[in-house]
Amino acid sequence: MILDFVILFFFGINLLEEEFMRSRLTGYSEVVKEHDLIEESHFMKNSSRIAEKKALDILSKVKEPIAVICASDRMAVGVVRAAMSLHKRFGEDIAVTGFDGVFLDRISSPKITTVRSPVIEMGETCAQLLLKKINEGGAKQGSILFPPELIIRGSTVIGRE
């Protein structure tokens, strides 16, 4: 549970001009304020190695239980590797989450908690809308929201794979 952690880190992709990155950062900031947590954001290239190096530096200095929200599963893989090399206990000393749920979340050990976007449905809907626009010429432009799915795994919960 997030309230068990004192510090909530955010590992973001250095693409703040992108809407997906701004919305993830906004959500993080709102939770930090709501729960009166210590906020610390770090922005970097979307790389597991860079995230691992940064996490090693941070985790070796922090003694309190921390949660790390990563803007991608790729970054979360790096944070998980760093935590394992420092013998951190998932769900007790550290909790790590990612975003995307494409495949990296399932090949890590422990498996990574992630926020999965319904990419197949998004692609199918995009193709249908494009075909409609081509066939009907001038079809109305609009926005469609696809709800994400939180998949809880071993990087945040004791005893999960």
JSON list of C-alpha atoms in Angstrom, two decimals:
[
{"chain": "A", "resi": 1, "resn": "MET", "atom": "CA", "xyz": [0.00, 0.00, 0.00]},
{"chain": "A", "resi": 2, "resn": "ILE", "atom": "CA", "xyz": [1.36, 3.43, -0.90]},
{"chain": "A", "resi": 3, "resn": "LEU", "atom": "CA", "xyz": [0.93, 4.76, 2.63]},
{"chain": "A", "resi": 4, "resn": "ASP", "atom": "CA", "xyz": [3.54, 2.28, 3.90]},
{"chain": "A", "resi": 5, "resn": "PHE", "atom": "CA", "xyz": [6.19, 4.18, 1.96]},
{"chain": "A", "resi": 6, "resn": "VAL", "atom": "CA", "xyz": [7.68, 7.52, 2.99]},
{"chain": "A", "resi": 7, "resn": "ILE", "atom": "CA", "xyz": [9.31, 8.55, -0.27]},
{"chain": "A", "resi": 8, "resn": "LEU", "atom": "CA", "xyz": [7.72, 8.27, -3.69]},
{"chain": "A", "resi": 9, "resn": "PHE", "atom": "CA", "xyz": [10.25, 8.58, -6.50]},
{"chain": "A", "resi": 10, "resn": "PHE", "atom": "CA", "xyz": [9.29, 9.21, -10.11]},
{"chain": "A", "resi": 11, "resn": "PHE", "atom": "CA", "xyz": [11.60, 8.08, -12.90]},
{"chain": "A", "resi": 12, "resn": "GLY", "atom": "CA", "xyz": [10.38, 9.93, -15.96]},
{"chain": "A", "resi": 13, "resn": "ILE", "atom": "CA", "xyz": [11.35, 9.98, -19.59]},
{"chain": "A", "resi": 14, "resn": "ASN", "atom": "CA", "xyz": [12.92, 13.29, -20.56]},
{"chain": "A", "resi": 15, "resn": "LEU", "atom": "CA", "xyz": [10.10, 14.07, -23.01]},
{"chain": "A", "resi": 16, "resn": "LEU", "atom": "CA", "xyz": [8.00, 16.55, -21.03]},
{"chain": "A", "resi": 17, "resn": "GLU", "atom": "CA", "xyz": [6.62, 18.00, -24.25]},
{"chain": "A", "resi": 18, "resn": "GLU", "atom": "CA", "xyz": [4.76, 14.70, -24.80]},
{"chain": "A", "resi": 19, "resn": "GLU", "atom": "CA", "xyz": [1.22, 14.45, -23.39]},
{"chain": "A", "resi": 20, "resn": "PHE", "atom": "CA", "xyz": [1.71, 10.92, -22.03]},
{"chain": "A", "resi": 21, "resn": "MET", "atom": "CA", "xyz": [4.70, 12.07, -19.99]},
{"chain": "A", "resi": 22, "resn": "ARG", "atom": "CA", "xyz": [2.98, 15.18, -18.66]},
{"chain": "A", "resi": 23, "resn": "SER", "atom": "CA", "xyz": [-0.09, 13.20, -17.60]},
{"chain": "A", "resi": 24, "resn": "ARG", "atom": "CA", "xyz": [2.02, 10.58, -15.79]},
{"chain": "A", "resi": 25, "resn": "LEU", "atom": "CA", "xyz": [3.96, 13.31, -13.97]},
{"chain": "A", "resi": 26, "resn": "THR", "atom": "CA", "xyz": [0.73, 15.12, -13.03]},
{"chain": "A", "resi": 27, "resn": "GLY", "atom": "CA", "xyz": [-0.77, 11.93, -11.59]},
{"chain": "A", "resi": 28, "resn": "TYR", "atom": "CA", "xyz": [2.39, 11.31, -9.59]},
{"chain": "A", "resi": 29, "resn": "SER", "atom": "CA", "xyz": [2.45, 14.87, -8.22]},
{"chain": "A", "resi": 30, "resn": "GLU", "atom": "CA", "xyz": [-1.22, 14.67, -7.18]},
{"chain": "A", "resi": 31, "resn": "VAL", "atom": "CA", "xyz": [-0.65, 11.44, -5.20]},
{"chain": "A", "resi": 32, "resn": "VAL", "atom": "CA", "xyz": [2.44, 12.88, -3.49]},
{"chain": "A", "resi": 33, "resn": "LYS", "atom": "CA", "xyz": [0.49, 15.95, -2.35]},
{"chain": "A", "resi": 34, "resn": "GLU", "atom": "CA", "xyz": [-2.61, 13.97, -1.35]},
{"chain": "A", "resi": 35, "resn": "HIS", "atom": "CA", "xyz": [-0.61, 11.62, 0.91]},
{"chain": "A", "resi": 36, "resn": "ASP", "atom": "CA", "xyz": [1.94, 14.21, 2.13]},
{"chain": "A", "resi": 37, "resn": "LEU", "atom": "CA", "xyz": [4.88, 12.19, 0.82]},
{"chain": "A", "resi": 38, "resn": "ILE", "atom": "CA", "xyz": [8.38, 13.30, -0.05]},
{"chain": "A", "resi": 39, "resn": "GLU", "atom": "CA", "xyz": [8.52, 14.04, -3.78]},
{"chain": "A", "resi": 40, "resn": "GLU", "atom": "CA", "xyz": [11.56, 13.36, -5.90]},
{"chain": "A", "resi": 41, "resn": "SER", "atom": "CA", "xyz": [11.50, 13.26, -9.70]},
{"chain": "A", "resi": 42, "resn": "HIS", "atom": "CA", "xyz": [14.31, 12.20, -12.01]},
{"chain": "A", "resi": 43, "resn": "PHE", "atom": "CA", "xyz": [14.17, 12.50, -15.79]},
{"chain": "A", "resi": 44, "resn": "MET", "atom": "CA", "xyz": [16.31, 10.47, -18.14]},
{"chain": "A", "resi": 45, "resn": "LYS", "atom": "CA", "xyz": [16.43, 8.62, -21.43]},
{"chain": "A", "resi": 46, "resn": "ASN", "atom": "CA", "xyz": [14.06, 5.63, -21.62]},
{"chain": "A", "resi": 47, "resn": "SER", "atom": "CA", "xyz": [16.77, 3.08, -20.81]},
{"chain": "A", "resi": 48, "resn": "SER", "atom": "CA", "xyz": [16.93, 0.25, -18.29]},
{"chain": "A", "resi": 49, "resn": "ARG", "atom": "CA", "xyz": [20.69, 0.74, -17.87]},
{"chain": "A", "resi": 50, "resn": "ILE", "atom": "CA", "xyz": [20.40, 4.46, -17.14]},
{"chain": "A", "resi": 51, "resn": "ALA", "atom": "CA", "xyz": [17.51, 3.82, -14.72]},
{"chain": "A", "resi": 52, "resn": "GLU", "atom": "CA", "xyz": [19.51, 1.06, -13.01]},
{"chain": "A", "resi": 53, "resn": "LYS", "atom": "CA", "xyz": [22.52, 3.34, -12.53]},
{"chain": "A", "resi": 54, "resn": "LYS", "atom": "CA", "xyz": [20.37, 6.15, -11.13]},
{"chain": "A", "resi": 55, "resn": "ALA", "atom": "CA", "xyz": [18.47, 3.74, -8.87]},
{"chain": "A", "resi": 56, "resn": "LEU", "atom": "CA", "xyz": [21.72, 2.24, -7.52]},
{"chain": "A", "resi": 57, "resn": "ASP", "atom": "CA", "xyz": [22.86, 5.72, -6.55]},
{"chain": "A", "resi": 58, "resn": "ILE", "atom": "CA", "xyz": [19.56, 6.59, -4.86]},
{"chain": "A", "resi": 59, "resn": "LEU", "atom": "CA", "xyz": [18.81, 3.24, -3.22]},
{"chain": "A", "resi": 60, "resn": "SER", "atom": "CA", "xyz": [22.28, 2.95, -1.69]},
{"chain": "A", "resi": 61, "resn": "LYS", "atom": "CA", "xyz": [21.63, 6.21, 0.23]},
{"chain": "A", "resi": 62, "resn": "VAL", "atom": "CA", "xyz": [17.97, 5.85, 1.24]},
{"chain": "A", "resi": 63, "resn": "LYS", "atom": "CA", "xyz": [17.16, 3.80, 4.33]},
{"chain": "A", "resi": 64, "resn": "GLU", "atom": "CA", "xyz": [13.37, 4.31, 4.49]},
{"chain": "A", "resi": 65, "resn": "PRO", "atom": "CA", "xyz": [10.95, 2.16, 2.48]},
{"chain": "A", "resi": 66, "resn": "ILE", "atom": "CA", "xyz": [10.47, 3.78, -0.92]},
{"chain": "A", "resi": 67, "resn": "ALA", "atom": "CA", "xyz": [8.20, 3.41, -3.90]},
{"chain": "A", "resi": 68, "resn": "VAL", "atom": "CA", "xyz": [9.45, 4.10, -7.41]},
{"chain": "A", "resi": 69, "resn": "ILE", "atom": "CA", "xyz": [7.01, 4.89, -10.19]},
{"chain": "A", "resi": 70, "resn": "CYS", "atom": "CA", "xyz": [8.68, 4.50, -13.57]},
{"chain": "A", "resi": 71, "resn": "ALA", "atom": "CA", "xyz": [7.29, 6.09, -16.73]},
{"chain": "A", "resi": 72, "resn": "SER", "atom": "CA", "xyz": [7.97, 2.87, -18.64]},
{"chain": "A", "resi": 73, "resn": "ASP", "atom": "CA", "xyz": [8.44, -0.83, -17.98]},
{"chain": "A", "resi": 74, "resn": "ARG", "atom": "CA", "xyz": [11.90, -0.54, -19.52]},
{"chain": "A", "resi": 75, "resn": "MET", "atom": "CA", "xyz": [12.95, 1.86, -16.76]},
{"chain": "A", "resi": 76, "resn": "ALA", "atom": "CA", "xyz": [11.27, -0.34, -14.13]},
{"chain": "A", "resi": 77, "resn": "VAL", "atom": "CA", "xyz": [13.42, -3.30, -15.23]},
{"chain": "A", "resi": 78, "resn": "GLY", "atom": "CA", "xyz": [16.52, -1.24, -14.42]},
{"chain": "A", "resi": 79, "resn": "VAL", "atom": "CA", "xyz": [15.19, -0.20, -11.02]},
{"chain": "A", "resi": 80, "resn": "VAL", "atom": "CA", "xyz": [14.32, -3.82, -10.19]},
{"chain": "A", "resi": 81, "resn": "ARG", "atom": "CA", "xyz": [17.87, -4.92, -11.12]},
{"chain": "A", "resi": 82, "resn": "ALA", "atom": "CA", "xyz": [19.33, -2.20, -8.88]},
{"chain": "A", "resi": 83, "resn": "ALA", "atom": "CA", "xyz": [17.06, -3.16, -5.97]},
{"chain": "A", "resi": 84, "resn": "MET", "atom": "CA", "xyz": [18.00, -6.83, -6.32]},
{"chain": "A", "resi": 85, "resn": "SER", "atom": "CA", "xyz": [21.72, -6.07, -6.39]},
{"chain": "A", "resi": 86, "resn": "LEU", "atom": "CA", "xyz": [21.29, -4.14, -3.12]},
{"chain": "A", "resi": 87, "resn": "HIS", "atom": "CA", "xyz": [19.22, -7.00, -1.61]},
{"chain": "A", "resi": 88, "resn": "LYS", "atom": "CA", "xyz": [16.10, -4.85, -1.21]},
{"chain": "A", "resi": 89, "resn": "ARG", "atom": "CA", "xyz": [12.91, -6.74, -0.34]},
{"chain": "A", "resi": 90, "resn": "PHE", "atom": "CA", "xyz": [10.05, -6.07, -2.73]},
{"chain": "A", "resi": 91, "resn": "GLY", "atom": "CA", "xyz": [6.88, -5.02, -0.96]},
{"chain": "A", "resi": 92, "resn": "GLU", "atom": "CA", "xyz": [8.83, -4.17, 2.20]},
{"chain": "A", "resi": 93, "resn": "ASP", "atom": "CA", "xyz": [11.90, -2.05, 1.39]},
{"chain": "A", "resi": 94, "resn": "ILE", "atom": "CA", "xyz": [10.83, -1.06, -2.09]},
{"chain": "A", "resi": 95, "resn": "ALA", "atom": "CA", "xyz": [7.94, -1.14, -4.51]},
{"chain": "A", "resi": 96, "resn": "VAL", "atom": "CA", "xyz": [8.49, -0.60, -8.25]},
{"chain": "A", "resi": 97, "resn": "THR", "atom": "CA", "xyz": [5.86, 0.05, -10.91]},
{"chain": "A", "resi": 98, "resn": "GLY", "atom": "CA", "xyz": [6.10, 0.63, -14.63]},
{"chain": "A", "resi": 99, "resn": "PHE", "atom": "CA", "xyz": [3.86, 1.76, -17.47]},
{"chain": "A", "resi": 100, "resn": "ASP", "atom": "CA", "xyz": [2.98, 0.16, -20.80]},
{"chain": "A", "resi": 101, "resn": "GLY", "atom": "CA", "xyz": [2.54, -3.55, -20.10]},
{"chain": "A", "resi": 102, "resn": "VAL", "atom": "CA", "xyz": [3.90, -4.48, -23.51]},
{"chain": "A", "resi": 103, "resn": "PHE", "atom": "CA", "xyz": [6.16, -7.43, -22.59]},
{"chain": "A", "resi": 104, "resn": "LEU", "atom": "CA", "xyz": [9.08, -6.35, -20.41]},
{"chain": "A", "resi": 105, "resn": "ASP", "atom": "CA", "xyz": [6.91, -6.44, -17.32]},
{"chain": "A", "resi": 106, "resn": "ARG", "atom": "CA", "xyz": [6.54, -10.22, -17.70]},
{"chain": "A", "resi": 107, "resn": "ILE", "atom": "CA", "xyz": [10.18, -11.18, -18.35]},
{"chain": "A", "resi": 108, "resn": "SER", "atom": "CA", "xyz": [11.62, -9.51, -15.26]},
{"chain": "A", "resi": 109, "resn": "SER", "atom": "CA", "xyz": [12.08, -11.40, -12.02]},
{"chain": "A", "resi": 110, "resn": "PRO", "atom": "CA", "xyz": [10.20, -10.47, -9.98]},
{"chain": "A", "resi": 111, "resn": "LYS", "atom": "CA", "xyz": [7.55, -9.60, -12.53]},
{"chain": "A", "resi": 112, "resn": "ILE", "atom": "CA", "xyz": [6.82, -5.90, -12.63]},
{"chain": "A", "resi": 113, "resn": "THR", "atom": "CA", "xyz": [3.61, -4.25, -11.52]},
{"chain": "A", "resi": 114, "resn": "THR", "atom": "CA", "xyz": [2.51, -2.15, -14.48]},
{"chain": "A", "resi": 115, "resn": "VAL", "atom": "CA", "xyz": [-0.20, 0.07, -15.85]},
{"chain": "A", "resi": 116, "resn": "ARG", "atom": "CA", "xyz": [-1.13, -1.64, -19.11]},
{"chain": "A", "resi": 117, "resn": "SER", "atom": "CA", "xyz": [-2.51, 0.33, -22.02]},
{"chain": "A", "resi": 118, "resn": "PRO", "atom": "CA", "xyz": [-4.91, -1.60, -24.26]},
{"chain": "A", "resi": 119, "resn": "VAL", "atom": "CA", "xyz": [-2.65, -1.21, -27.32]},
{"chain": "A", "resi": 120, "resn": "ILE", "atom": "CA", "xyz": [-4.41, -3.83, -29.45]},
{"chain": "A", "resi": 121, "resn": "GLU", "atom": "CA", "xyz": [-7.79, -2.19, -28.97]},
{"chain": "A", "resi": 122, "resn": "MET", "atom": "CA", "xyz": [-6.22, 1.21, -29.59]},
{"chain": "A", "resi": 123, "resn": "GLY", "atom": "CA", "xyz": [-4.68, 0.02, -32.86]},
{"chain": "A", "resi": 124, "resn": "GLU", "atom": "CA", "xyz": [-7.89, -1.64, -34.04]},
{"chain": "A", "resi": 125, "resn": "THR", "atom": "CA", "xyz": [-9.95, 1.46, -33.27]},
{"chain": "A", "resi": 126, "resn": "CYS", "atom": "CA", "xyz": [-7.42, 3.69, -35.01]},
{"chain": "A", "resi": 127, "resn": "ALA", "atom": "CA", "xyz": [-7.56, 1.53, -38.14]},
{"chain": "A", "resi": 128, "resn": "GLN", "atom": "CA", "xyz": [-11.37, 1.50, -38.11]},
{"chain": "A", "resi": 129, "resn": "LEU", "atom": "CA", "xyz": [-11.54, 5.28, -37.73]},
{"chain": "A", "resi": 130, "resn": "LEU", "atom": "CA", "xyz": [-8.99, 5.79, -40.50]},
{"chain": "A", "resi": 131, "resn": "LEU", "atom": "CA", "xyz": [-10.93, 3.52, -42.88]},
{"chain": "A", "resi": 132, "resn": "LYS", "atom": "CA", "xyz": [-14.14, 5.35, -42.00]},
{"chain": "A", "resi": 133, "resn": "LYS", "atom": "CA", "xyz": [-12.49, 8.70, -42.68]},
{"chain": "A", "resi": 134, "resn": "ILE", "atom": "CA", "xyz": [-11.18, 7.46, -46.05]},
{"chain": "A", "resi": 135, "resn": "ASN", "atom": "CA", "xyz": [-14.46, 5.83, -47.10]},
{"chain": "A", "resi": 136, "resn": "GLU", "atom": "CA", "xyz": [-16.79, 8.55, -45.89]},
{"chain": "A", "resi": 137, "resn": "GLY", "atom": "CA", "xyz": [-14.53, 11.49, -46.69]},
{"chain": "A", "resi": 138, "resn": "GLY", "atom": "CA", "xyz": [-14.63, 14.15, -44.02]},
{"chain": "A", "resi": 139, "resn": "ALA", "atom": "CA", "xyz": [-15.75, 11.89, -41.19]},
{"chain": "A", "resi": 140, "resn": "LYS", "atom": "CA", "xyz": [-15.91, 13.77, -37.90]},
{"chain": "A", "resi": 141, "resn": "GLN", "atom": "CA", "xyz": [-12.71, 13.98, -35.85]},
{"chain": "A", "resi": 142, "resn": "GLY", "atom": "CA", "xyz": [-12.97, 13.05, -32.18]},
{"chain": "A", "resi": 143, "resn": "SER", "atom": "CA", "xyz": [-11.26, 11.68, -29.11]},
{"chain": "A", "resi": 144, "resn": "ILE", "atom": "CA", "xyz": [-11.58, 8.25, -27.57]},
{"chain": "A", "resi": 145, "resn": "LEU", "atom": "CA", "xyz": [-10.36, 7.36, -24.10]},
{"chain": "A", "resi": 146, "resn": "PHE", "atom": "CA", "xyz": [-9.12, 3.85, -23.40]},
{"chain": "A", "resi": 147, "resn": "PRO", "atom": "CA", "xyz": [-9.03, 2.90, -19.71]},
{"chain": "A", "resi": 148, "resn": "PRO", "atom": "CA", "xyz": [-5.70, 1.46, -18.54]},
{"chain": "A", "resi": 149, "resn": "GLU", "atom": "CA", "xyz": [-5.44, -1.65, -16.37]},
{"chain": "A", "resi": 150, "resn": "LEU", "atom": "CA", "xyz": [-3.33, -1.92, -13.21]},
{"chain": "A", "resi": 151, "resn": "ILE", "atom": "CA", "xyz": [-1.62, -5.32, -13.07]},
{"chain": "A", "resi": 152, "resn": "ILE", "atom": "CA", "xyz": [-0.16, -6.01, -9.64]},
{"chain": "A", "resi": 153, "resn": "ARG", "atom": "CA", "xyz": [2.85, -8.31, -9.53]},
{"chain": "A", "resi": 154, "resn": "GLY", "atom": "CA", "xyz": [5.89, -9.17, -7.44]},
{"chain": "A", "resi": 155, "resn": "SER", "atom": "CA", "xyz": [7.75, -5.86, -7.72]},
{"chain": "A", "resi": 156, "resn": "THR", "atom": "CA", "xyz": [5.25, -4.29, -5.30]},
{"chain": "A", "resi": 157, "resn": "VAL", "atom": "CA", "xyz": [3.73, -7.12, -3.26]},
{"chain": "A", "resi": 158, "resn": "ILE", "atom": "CA", "xyz": [5.35, -9.62, -0.91]},
{"chain": "A", "resi": 159, "resn": "GLY", "atom": "CA", "xyz": [4.99, -13.22, -2.06]},
{"chain": "A", "resi": 160, "resn": "ARG", "atom": "CA", "xyz": [3.95, -12.51, -5.65]},
{"chain": "A", "resi": 161, "resn": "GLU", "atom": "CA", "xyz": [5.99, -13.73, -8.58]}
]
